[in-house]
Coordinates of C-alpha atoms and ligand atoms in Angstrom, one line a residue:
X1 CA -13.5 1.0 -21.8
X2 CA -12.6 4.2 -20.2
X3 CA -16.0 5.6 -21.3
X4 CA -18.0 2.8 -20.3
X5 CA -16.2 2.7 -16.6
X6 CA -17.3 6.5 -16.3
X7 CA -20.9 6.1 -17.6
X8 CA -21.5 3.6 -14.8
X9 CA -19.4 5.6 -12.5
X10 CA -20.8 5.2 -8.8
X11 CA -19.9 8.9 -6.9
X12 CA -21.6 8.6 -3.5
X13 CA -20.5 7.1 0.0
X14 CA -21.8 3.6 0.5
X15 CA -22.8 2.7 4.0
X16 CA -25.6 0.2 5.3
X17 CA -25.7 -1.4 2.1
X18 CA -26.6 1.9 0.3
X19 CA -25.0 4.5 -1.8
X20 CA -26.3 8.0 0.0
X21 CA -24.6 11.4 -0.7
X22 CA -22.6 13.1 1.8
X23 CA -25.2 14.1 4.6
X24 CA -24.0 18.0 3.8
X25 CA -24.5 17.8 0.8
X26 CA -21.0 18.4 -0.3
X27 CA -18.8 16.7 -3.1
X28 CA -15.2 17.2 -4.0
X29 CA -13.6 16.6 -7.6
X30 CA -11.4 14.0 -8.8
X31 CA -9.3 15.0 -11.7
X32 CA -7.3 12.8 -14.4
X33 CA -3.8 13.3 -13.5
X34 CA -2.9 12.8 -17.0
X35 CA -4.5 15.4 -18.5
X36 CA -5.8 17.7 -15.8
X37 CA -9.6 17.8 -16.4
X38 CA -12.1 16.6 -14.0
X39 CA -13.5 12.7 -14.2
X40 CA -16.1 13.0 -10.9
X41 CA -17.8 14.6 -8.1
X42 CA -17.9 12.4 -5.2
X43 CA -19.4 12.5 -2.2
X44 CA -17.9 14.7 0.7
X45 CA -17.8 12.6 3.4
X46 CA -16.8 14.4 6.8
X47 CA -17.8 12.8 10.8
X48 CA -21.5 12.8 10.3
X49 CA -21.2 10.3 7.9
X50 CA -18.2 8.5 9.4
X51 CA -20.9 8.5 12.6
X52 CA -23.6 7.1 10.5
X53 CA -21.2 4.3 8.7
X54 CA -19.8 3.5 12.2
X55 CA -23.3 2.9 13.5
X56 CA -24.0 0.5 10.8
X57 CA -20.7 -1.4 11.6
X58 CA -21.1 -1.6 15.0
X59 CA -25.1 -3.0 14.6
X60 CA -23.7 -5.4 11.6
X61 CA -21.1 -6.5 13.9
X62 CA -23.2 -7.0 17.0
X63 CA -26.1 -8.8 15.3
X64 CA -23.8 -11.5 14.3
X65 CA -25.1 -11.9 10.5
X66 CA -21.1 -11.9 9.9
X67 CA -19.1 -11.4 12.6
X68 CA -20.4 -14.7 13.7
X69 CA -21.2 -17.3 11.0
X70 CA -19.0 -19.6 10.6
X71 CA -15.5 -19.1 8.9
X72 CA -16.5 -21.8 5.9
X73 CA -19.8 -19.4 5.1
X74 CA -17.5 -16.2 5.6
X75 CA -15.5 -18.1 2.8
X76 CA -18.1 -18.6 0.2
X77 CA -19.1 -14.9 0.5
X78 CA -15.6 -14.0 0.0
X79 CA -15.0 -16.4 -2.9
X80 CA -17.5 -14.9 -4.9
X81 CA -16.6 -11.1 -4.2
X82 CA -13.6 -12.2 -5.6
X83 CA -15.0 -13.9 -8.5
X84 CA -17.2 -10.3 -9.1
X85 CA -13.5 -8.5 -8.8
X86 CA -12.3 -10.5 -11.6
X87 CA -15.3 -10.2 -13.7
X88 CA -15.3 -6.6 -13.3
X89 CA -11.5 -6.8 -13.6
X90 CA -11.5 -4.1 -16.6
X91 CA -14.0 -1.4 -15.0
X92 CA -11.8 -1.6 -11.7
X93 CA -8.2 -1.6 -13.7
X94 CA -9.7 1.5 -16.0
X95 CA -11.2 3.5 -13.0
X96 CA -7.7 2.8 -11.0
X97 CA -5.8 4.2 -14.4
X98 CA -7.9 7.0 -14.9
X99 CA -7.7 8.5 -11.3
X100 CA -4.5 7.7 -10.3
X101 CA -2.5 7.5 -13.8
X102 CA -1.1 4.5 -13.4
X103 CA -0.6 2.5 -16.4
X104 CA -3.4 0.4 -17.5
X105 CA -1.3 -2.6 -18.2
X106 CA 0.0 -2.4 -15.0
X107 CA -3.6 -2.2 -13.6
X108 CA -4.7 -5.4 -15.5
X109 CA -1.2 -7.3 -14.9
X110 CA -0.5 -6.6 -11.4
X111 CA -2.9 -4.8 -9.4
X112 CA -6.0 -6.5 -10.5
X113 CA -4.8 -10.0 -10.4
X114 CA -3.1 -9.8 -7.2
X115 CA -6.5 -8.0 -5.8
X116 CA -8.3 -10.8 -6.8
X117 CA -5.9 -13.3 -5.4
X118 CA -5.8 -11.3 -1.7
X119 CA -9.6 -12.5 -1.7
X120 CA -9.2 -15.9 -2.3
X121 CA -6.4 -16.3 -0.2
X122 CA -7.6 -14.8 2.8
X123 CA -11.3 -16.6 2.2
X124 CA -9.4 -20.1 1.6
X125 CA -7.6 -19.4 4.8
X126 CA -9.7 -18.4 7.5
X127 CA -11.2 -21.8 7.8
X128 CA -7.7 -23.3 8.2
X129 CA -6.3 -21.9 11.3
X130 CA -6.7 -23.4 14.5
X131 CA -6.9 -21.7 18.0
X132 CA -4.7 -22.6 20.8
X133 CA -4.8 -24.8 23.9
X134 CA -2.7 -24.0 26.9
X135 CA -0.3 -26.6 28.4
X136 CA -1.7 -27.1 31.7
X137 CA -2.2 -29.8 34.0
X138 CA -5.1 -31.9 34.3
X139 CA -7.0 -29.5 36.3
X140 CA -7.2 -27.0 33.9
X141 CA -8.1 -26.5 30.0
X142 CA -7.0 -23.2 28.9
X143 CA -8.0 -22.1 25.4
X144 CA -6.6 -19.6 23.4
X145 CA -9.2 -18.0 20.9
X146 CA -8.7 -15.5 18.4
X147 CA -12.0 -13.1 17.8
X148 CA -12.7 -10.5 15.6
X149 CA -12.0 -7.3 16.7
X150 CA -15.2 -5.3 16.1
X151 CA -15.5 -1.9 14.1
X152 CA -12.5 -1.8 11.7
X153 CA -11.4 1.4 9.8
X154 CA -9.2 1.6 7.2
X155 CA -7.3 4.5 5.9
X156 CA -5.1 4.2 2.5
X157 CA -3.4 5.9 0.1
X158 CA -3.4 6.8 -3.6
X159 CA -0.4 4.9 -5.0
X160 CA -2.6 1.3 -5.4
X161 CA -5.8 2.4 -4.4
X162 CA -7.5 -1.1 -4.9
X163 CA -4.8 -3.4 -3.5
X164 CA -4.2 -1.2 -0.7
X165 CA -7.7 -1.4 0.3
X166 CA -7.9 -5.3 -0.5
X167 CA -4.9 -6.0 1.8
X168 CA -6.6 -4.9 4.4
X169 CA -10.1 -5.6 3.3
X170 CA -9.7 -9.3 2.7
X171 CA -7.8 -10.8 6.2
X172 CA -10.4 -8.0 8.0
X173 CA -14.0 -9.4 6.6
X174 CA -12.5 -12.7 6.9
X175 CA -11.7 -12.7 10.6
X176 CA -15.4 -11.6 10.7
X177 CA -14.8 -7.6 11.6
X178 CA -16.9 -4.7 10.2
X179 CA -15.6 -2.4 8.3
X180 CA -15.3 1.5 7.2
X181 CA -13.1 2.3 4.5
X182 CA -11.8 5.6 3.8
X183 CA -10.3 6.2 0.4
X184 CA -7.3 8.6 -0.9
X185 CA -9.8 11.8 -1.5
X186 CA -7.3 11.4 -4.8
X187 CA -8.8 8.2 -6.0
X188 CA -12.2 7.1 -4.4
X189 CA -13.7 5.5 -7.6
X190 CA -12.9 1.7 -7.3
X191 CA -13.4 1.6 -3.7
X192 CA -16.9 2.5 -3.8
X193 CA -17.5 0.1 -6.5
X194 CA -15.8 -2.8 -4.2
X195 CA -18.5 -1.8 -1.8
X196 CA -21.3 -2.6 -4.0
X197 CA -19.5 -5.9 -5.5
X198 CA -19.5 -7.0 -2.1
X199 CA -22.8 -6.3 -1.3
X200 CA -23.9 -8.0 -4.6
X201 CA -21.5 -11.5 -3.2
X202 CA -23.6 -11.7 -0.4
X203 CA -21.8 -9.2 2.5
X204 CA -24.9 -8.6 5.0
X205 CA -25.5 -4.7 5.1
X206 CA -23.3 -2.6 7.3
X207 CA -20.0 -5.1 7.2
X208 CA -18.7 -2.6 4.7
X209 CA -18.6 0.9 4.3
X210 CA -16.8 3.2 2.0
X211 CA -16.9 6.7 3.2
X212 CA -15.2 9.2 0.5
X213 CA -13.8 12.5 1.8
X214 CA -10.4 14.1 2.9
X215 CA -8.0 12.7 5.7
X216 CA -8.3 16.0 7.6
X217 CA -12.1 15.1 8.1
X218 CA -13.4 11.5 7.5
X219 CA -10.0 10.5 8.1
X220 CA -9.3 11.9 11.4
X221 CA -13.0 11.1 12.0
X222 CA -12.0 7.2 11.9
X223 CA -9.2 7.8 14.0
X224 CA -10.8 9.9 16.6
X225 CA -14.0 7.5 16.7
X226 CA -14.4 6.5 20.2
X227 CA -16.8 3.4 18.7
X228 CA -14.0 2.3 16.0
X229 CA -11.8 -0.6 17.6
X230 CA -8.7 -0.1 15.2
X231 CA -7.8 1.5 12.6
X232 CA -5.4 0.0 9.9
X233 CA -3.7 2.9 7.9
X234 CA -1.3 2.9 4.7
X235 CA 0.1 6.2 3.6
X236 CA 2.8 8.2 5.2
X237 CA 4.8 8.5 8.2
X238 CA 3.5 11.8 9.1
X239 CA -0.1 10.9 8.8
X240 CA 0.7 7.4 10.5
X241 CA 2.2 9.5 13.8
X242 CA -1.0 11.4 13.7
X243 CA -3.0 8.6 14.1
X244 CA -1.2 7.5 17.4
X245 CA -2.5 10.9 18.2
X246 CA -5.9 10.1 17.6
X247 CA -6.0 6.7 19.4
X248 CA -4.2 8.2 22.6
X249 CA -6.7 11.0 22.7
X250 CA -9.8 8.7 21.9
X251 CA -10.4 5.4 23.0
X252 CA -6.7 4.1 22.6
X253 CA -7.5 2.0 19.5
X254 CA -5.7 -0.7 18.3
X255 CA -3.5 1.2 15.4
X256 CA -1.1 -0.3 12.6
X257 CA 1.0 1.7 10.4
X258 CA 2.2 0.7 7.0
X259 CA 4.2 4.2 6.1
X260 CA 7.2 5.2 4.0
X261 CA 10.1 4.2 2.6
X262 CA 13.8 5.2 1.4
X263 CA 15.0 1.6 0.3
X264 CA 18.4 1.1 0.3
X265 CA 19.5 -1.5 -3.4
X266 CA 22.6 -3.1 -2.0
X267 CA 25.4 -4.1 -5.6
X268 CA 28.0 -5.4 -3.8
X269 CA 31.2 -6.3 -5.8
X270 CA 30.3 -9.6 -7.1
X271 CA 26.9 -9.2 -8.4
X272 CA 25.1 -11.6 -10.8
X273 CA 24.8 -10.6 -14.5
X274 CA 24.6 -7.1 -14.9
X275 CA 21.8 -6.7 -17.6
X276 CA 19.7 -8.5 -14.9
X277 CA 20.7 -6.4 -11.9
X278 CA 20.2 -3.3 -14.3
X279 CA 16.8 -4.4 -15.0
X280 CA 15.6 -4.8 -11.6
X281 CA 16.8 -2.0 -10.3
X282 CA 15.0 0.4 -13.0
X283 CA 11.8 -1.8 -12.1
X284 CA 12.4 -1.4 -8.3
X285 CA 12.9 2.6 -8.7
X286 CA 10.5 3.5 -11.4
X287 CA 7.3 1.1 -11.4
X288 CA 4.3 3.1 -10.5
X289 CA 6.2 5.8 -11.4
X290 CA 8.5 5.5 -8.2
X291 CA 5.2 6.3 -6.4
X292 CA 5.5 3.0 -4.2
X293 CA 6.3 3.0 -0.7
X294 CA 9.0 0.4 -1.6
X295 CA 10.4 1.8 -4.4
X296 CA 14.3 1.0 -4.3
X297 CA 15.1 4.5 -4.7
X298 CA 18.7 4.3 -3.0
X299 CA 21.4 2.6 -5.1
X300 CA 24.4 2.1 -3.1
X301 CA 26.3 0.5 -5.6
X302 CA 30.1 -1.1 -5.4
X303 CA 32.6 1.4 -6.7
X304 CA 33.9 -1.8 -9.2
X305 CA 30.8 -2.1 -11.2
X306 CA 29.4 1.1 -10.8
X307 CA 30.6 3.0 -14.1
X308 CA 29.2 -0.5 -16.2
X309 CA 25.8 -0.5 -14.3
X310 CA 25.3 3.6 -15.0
X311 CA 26.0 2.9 -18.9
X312 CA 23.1 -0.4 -18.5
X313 CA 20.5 1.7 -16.5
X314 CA 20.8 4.4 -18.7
X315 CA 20.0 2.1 -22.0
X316 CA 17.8 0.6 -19.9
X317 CA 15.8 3.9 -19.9
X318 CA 14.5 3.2 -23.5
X319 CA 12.3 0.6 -22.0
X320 CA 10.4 3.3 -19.5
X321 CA 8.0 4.9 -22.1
X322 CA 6.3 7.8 -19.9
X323 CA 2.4 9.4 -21.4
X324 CA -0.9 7.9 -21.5
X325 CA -1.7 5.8 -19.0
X326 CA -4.4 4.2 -20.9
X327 CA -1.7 3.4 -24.3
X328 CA -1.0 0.1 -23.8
X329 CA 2.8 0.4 -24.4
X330 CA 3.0 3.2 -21.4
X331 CA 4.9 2.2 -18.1
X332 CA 5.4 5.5 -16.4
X333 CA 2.2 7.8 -16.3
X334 CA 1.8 11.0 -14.6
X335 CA 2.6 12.6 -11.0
X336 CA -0.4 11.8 -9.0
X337 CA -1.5 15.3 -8.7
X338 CA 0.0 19.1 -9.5
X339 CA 1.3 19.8 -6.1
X340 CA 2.4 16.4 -6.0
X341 CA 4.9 17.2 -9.3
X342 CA 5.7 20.4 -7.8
X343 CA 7.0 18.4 -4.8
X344 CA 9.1 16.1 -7.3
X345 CA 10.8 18.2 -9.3
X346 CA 11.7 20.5 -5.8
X347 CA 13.8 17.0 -4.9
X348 CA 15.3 17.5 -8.8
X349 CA 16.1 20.9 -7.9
X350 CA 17.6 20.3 -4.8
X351 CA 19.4 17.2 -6.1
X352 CA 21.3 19.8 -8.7
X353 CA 22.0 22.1 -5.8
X354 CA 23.3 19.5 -3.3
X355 CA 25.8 18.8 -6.1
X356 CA 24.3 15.3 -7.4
X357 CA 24.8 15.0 -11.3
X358 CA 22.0 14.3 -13.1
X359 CA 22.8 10.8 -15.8
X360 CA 19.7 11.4 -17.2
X361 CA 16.1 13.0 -17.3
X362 CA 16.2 15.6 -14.8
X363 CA 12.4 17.5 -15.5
X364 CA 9.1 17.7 -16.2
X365 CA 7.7 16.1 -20.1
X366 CA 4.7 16.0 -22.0
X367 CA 3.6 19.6 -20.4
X368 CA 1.0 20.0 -23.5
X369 CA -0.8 17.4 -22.4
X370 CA -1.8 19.2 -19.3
X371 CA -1.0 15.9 -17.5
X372 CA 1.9 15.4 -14.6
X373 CA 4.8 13.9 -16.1
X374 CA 7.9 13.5 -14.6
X375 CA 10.8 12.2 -17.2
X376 CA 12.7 8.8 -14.8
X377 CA 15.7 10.6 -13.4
X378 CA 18.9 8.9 -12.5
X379 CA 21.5 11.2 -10.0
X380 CA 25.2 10.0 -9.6
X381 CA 27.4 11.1 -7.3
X382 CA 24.7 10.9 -4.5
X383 CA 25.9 11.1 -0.3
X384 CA 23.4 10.1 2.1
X385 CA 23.1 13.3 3.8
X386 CA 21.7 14.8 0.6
X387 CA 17.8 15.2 1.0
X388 CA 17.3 13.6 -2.5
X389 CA 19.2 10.0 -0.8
X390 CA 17.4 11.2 3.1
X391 CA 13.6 11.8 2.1
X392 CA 10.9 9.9 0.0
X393 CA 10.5 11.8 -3.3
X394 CA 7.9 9.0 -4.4
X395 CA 8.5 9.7 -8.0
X396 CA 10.7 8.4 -10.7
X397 CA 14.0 9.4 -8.9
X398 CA 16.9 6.9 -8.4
X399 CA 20.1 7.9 -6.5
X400 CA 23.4 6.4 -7.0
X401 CA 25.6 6.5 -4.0
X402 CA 28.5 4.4 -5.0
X403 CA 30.8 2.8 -1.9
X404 CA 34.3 1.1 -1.6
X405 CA 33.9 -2.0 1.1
X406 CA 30.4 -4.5 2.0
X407 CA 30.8 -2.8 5.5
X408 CA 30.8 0.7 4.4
X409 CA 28.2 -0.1 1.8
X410 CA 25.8 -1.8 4.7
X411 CA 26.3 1.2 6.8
X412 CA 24.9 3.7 4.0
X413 CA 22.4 1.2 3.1
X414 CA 21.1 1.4 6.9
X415 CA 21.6 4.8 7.6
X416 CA 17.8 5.7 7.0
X417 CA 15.1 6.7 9.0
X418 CA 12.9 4.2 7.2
X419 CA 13.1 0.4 6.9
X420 CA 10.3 -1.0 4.6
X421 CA 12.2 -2.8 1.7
X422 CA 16.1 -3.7 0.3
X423 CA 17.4 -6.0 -2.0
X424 CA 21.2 -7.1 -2.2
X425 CA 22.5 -8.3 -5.3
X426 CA 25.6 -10.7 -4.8
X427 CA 26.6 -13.8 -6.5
X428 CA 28.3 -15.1 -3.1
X429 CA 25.5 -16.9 -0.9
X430 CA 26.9 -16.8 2.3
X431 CA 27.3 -13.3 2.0
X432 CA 24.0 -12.8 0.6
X433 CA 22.6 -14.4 3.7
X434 CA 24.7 -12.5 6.2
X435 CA 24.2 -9.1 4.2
X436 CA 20.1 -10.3 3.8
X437 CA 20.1 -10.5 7.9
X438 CA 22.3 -7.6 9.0
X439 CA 19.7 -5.3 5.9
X440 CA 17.1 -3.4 8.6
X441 CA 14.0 -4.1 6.8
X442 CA 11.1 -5.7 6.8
X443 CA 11.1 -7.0 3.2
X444 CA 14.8 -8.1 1.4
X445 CA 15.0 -9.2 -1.9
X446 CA 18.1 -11.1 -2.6
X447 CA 19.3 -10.5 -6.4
X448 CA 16.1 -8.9 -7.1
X449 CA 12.9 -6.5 -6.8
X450 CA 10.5 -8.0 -4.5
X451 CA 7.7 -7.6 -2.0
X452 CA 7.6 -10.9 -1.5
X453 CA 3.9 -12.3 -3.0
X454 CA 0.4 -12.7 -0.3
X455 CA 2.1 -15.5 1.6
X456 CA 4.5 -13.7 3.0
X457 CA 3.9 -10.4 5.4
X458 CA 4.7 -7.1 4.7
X459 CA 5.4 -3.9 6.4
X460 CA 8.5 -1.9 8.0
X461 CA 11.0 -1.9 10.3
X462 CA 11.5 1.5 12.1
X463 CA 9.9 4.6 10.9
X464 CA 7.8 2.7 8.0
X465 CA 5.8 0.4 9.9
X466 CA 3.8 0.1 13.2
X467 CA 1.7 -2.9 14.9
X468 CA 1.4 -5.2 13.0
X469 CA 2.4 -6.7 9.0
X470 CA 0.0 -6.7 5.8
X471 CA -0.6 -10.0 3.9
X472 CA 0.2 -13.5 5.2
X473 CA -1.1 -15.5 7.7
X474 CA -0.1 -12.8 10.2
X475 CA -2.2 -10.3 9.0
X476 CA -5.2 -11.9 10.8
X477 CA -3.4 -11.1 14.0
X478 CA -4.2 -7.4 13.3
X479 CA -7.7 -8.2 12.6
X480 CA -8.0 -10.1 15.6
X481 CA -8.2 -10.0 19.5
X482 CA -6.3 -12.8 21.8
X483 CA -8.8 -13.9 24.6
X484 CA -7.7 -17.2 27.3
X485 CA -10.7 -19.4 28.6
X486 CA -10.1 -21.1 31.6
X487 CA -12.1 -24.0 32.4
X488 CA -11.2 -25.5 36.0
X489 CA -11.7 -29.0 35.7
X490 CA -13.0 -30.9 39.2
Ligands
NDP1 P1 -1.0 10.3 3.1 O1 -0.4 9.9 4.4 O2 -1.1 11.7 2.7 O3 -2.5 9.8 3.0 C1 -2.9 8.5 3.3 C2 -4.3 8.5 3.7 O4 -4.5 9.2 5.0 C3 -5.3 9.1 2.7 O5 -6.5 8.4 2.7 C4 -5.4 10.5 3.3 O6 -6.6 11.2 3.0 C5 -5.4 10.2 4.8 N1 -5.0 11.4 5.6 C6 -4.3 12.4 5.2 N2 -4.2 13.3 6.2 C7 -4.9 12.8 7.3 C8 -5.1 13.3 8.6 N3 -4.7 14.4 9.1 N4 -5.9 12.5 9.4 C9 -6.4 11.3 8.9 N5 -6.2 10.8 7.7 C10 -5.4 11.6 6.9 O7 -0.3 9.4 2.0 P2 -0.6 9.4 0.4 O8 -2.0 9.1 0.1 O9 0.0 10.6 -0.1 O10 0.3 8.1 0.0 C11 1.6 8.1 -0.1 C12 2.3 7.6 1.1 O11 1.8 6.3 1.4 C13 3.8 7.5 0.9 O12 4.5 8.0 2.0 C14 4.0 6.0 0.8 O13 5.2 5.5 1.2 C15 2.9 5.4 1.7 N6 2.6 4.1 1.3 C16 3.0 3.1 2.1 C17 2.7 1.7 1.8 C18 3.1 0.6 2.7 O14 2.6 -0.5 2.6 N7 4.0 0.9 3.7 C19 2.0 1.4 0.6 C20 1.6 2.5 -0.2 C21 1.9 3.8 0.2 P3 -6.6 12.3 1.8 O15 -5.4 12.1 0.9 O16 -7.9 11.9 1.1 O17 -6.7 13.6 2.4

């Protein structure tokens, strides 16, 4: 399959409805991070082209072909893009492991189907929620109406290139907004193919554009546009404040932030069964490698169980094979890129030198392969002031900070700059509820991993979020604009 995605491999920028090289010409490489050789040259994009894609938004969006048919025709389009998705389900899955190194079976098991079901839940939604009318008198009818916001541009990272993009794609097309999507210069490949399944569903020309090209430029481009209405990023904090940048020094844009994350995994004294507990946690710190923005790479872990949960998560290890991202029995692949691994193991280092003990891994593996690998590394003996427990490593890193009482443990678990994710693991339910609460987070998982599923919204509390939440219904508020109607009755 891997072959077969590349021979069809589409490289260029896609606006209008068309795939058009960069308008200088230029193309960037995208490697394999598994074994270090090139896989494409794709299109440069830089602000002419983000110019010439937002030109084709705004005329898609002002002639109305989508940003005003009616939300039952919007759904149709958008049930068969995601029927195209899932057709082309193993292209998409092999382009997304090829590029980024995530594991294939991961690809086809998570990221694929819950792409596919973004689609159909935002398309089987939009013709289900109702505007608003005011409580006034009888003189008076005062409606509420949500509308499309205009010219949408959407930034995103490497980490789940196609979901990224489809939890913002889906509730935006759906509300009827035209779109520019800008690609991790890492992993371009399945966005631009999104582009031309869309077109091939039925999306009129201009609704969405995939510009290729690095944050510095097309990025920046979206956020400094003074004809782009808002832009929805994913990536990290220190691009997200950047972007604030951009809108204050533009056309103040709508902006919403979906950043980083140090999440805190809360074992309190009583926890369930600790095979279970053990199991999740591995899966919270190491899926994707640890490069997820919710990784639970913090476990603050009661001083009773903690020497019983090290001896499970280090058996547990057995289970995390790390090579090939395209071998099917592979569940950690590479570091996304070489400085990228450089910037892991520097945490490693600094973990030894802040005096955390390494349990187990500790370096990089598989070296002959030319590929990224980082062996999953477990620290004990970890302090919250230690930059390995302070920063996102967003690899394969977990860090045990062990604690004596629920309120100390809350405290640690808290004291974080970022507040995307938790879990608390407990067998008492009142104090799973109390802890689940007094957890500043956007997403808590109680005796388990989780980001919730698309029902539910996601995004962060403090330094890991910004204006607004991904998924559920109340991602359409991002996508849309409030406006009041006032009719005075005689
Ligand atoms: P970055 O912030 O480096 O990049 C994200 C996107 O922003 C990329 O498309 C990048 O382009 C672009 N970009 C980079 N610099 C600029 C700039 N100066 N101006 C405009 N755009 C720019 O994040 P990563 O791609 O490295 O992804 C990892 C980060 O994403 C982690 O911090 C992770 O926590 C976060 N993340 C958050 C999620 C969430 O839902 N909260 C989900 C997934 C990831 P390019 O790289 O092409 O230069």
């Amino acid at each position: 399959m891997a072959i077969e995605a590349l021979s069809r491999l589409r490289t260029q920028a896609f606006i209008d409805g068309r795939f058009t090289d960069a308008a200088s010409g230029k193309t960037f490489s995208t490697e394999n991070p598994a074994t270090g050789a090139v896989l494409a040259e794709v299109a440069a994009g830089d602000t002419a082209d983000v110019d010439a894609a937002v030109r084709a938004a705004r005329r898609a969006f002002e002639d109305g072909r989508w940003s005003r048919l009616a939300p039952a025709a919007r759904k149709t389009v958008l049930l068969r893009f995601a029927d195209l998705v899932e057709a082309n389900a193993e292209e998409l899955a092999t382009l997304d492991a090829l590029e980024a190194g995530k594991p294939i079976t991961d690809c086809r098991d998570i990221d694929l189907p819950d792409t596919v079901k973004t689609f159909r839940w935002y398309a089987e939604a939009i013709d289900k929620v109702f505007d608003a009318v005011a409580p006034t008198g009888p003189d008076a009818l005062g409606l509420i109406v949500r509308e499309p916001i205009g010219v949408v541009g959407a930034v995103v990272p490497w980490n789940f290139p196609l979901l990224m993009a489809a939890w913002k794609m889906a509730p935006a097309l759906a509300s009827g907004n035209s779109m520019i999507v800008k690609p991790s210069r890492l992993t371009s490949l399945s966005a631009i193919r999104m582009a031309e399944l869309a077109s091939e569903a039925g999306l009129p020309d201009g609704v969405l554009n995939v510009v290729p090209g690095s944050g510095s430029e097309a990025g920046q481009a979206l956020g400094r546009h003074m004809d782009v209405d808002m832009v929805t990023f994913t990536g990290s904090t220190e691009v997200g404040r950047q972007f604030l940048h951009y809108a204050a020094e533009s056309n103040l844009k709508e902006i919403t932030l979906e950043c980083g994350g140090k999440s805190p995994q809360l074992v309190l004294a009583e926890p369930p069964d600790l095979d279970i507990v053990a199991e999740q946690v591995l899966f919270a710190a190491l899926v994707n490698q640890g490069e997820n923005c919710s990784s639970g790479s913090r476990l603050i872990v009661h001083e009773s169980v903690h020497e019983a949960l090290v001896e499970r998560l280090v058996s547990g290890l057995a289970a995390w094979t790390v090579g090939d991202p395209l071998a099917p029995g592979t569940r950690i692949g590479p570091m996304i890129e070489r400085p990228h691994l450089d910037k892991v193991l520097g945490y490693i280092d600094a973990g030894r030198r802040e005096g955390a003990r390494v349990v187990s891994g500790g370096g990089r593996v598989l070296e002959e392969t030319g590929g990224y690998f980082v062996a999953p590394t477990i620290f004990d003996g970890v302090t919250n002031d230690m930059s390995i427990a302070r920063e996102e490593i967003f690899g394969p890193v977990l860090s045990m900070i062990p604690f004596a009482s629920e309120d100390e443990g809350l405290r640690l678990a808290n004291e974080t700059a970022y507040g995307l994710a938790a879990s608390v693991y407990t067998r008492d339910l009142d104090t799973a509820f109390r802890v689940a609460r007094a957890l500043r987070a956007g997403v808590v998982g109680v005796n388990a991993y989780s980001e919730g599923d698309i029902t539910t919204p996601f995004g962060g509390y403090k330094q890991s979020g910004f204006g607004g939440r991904d998924k559920g219904l109340e991602a359409f508020e991002q996508y849309t604009e409030k406006k009041t109607i006032w009719v005075t009755l005689r």
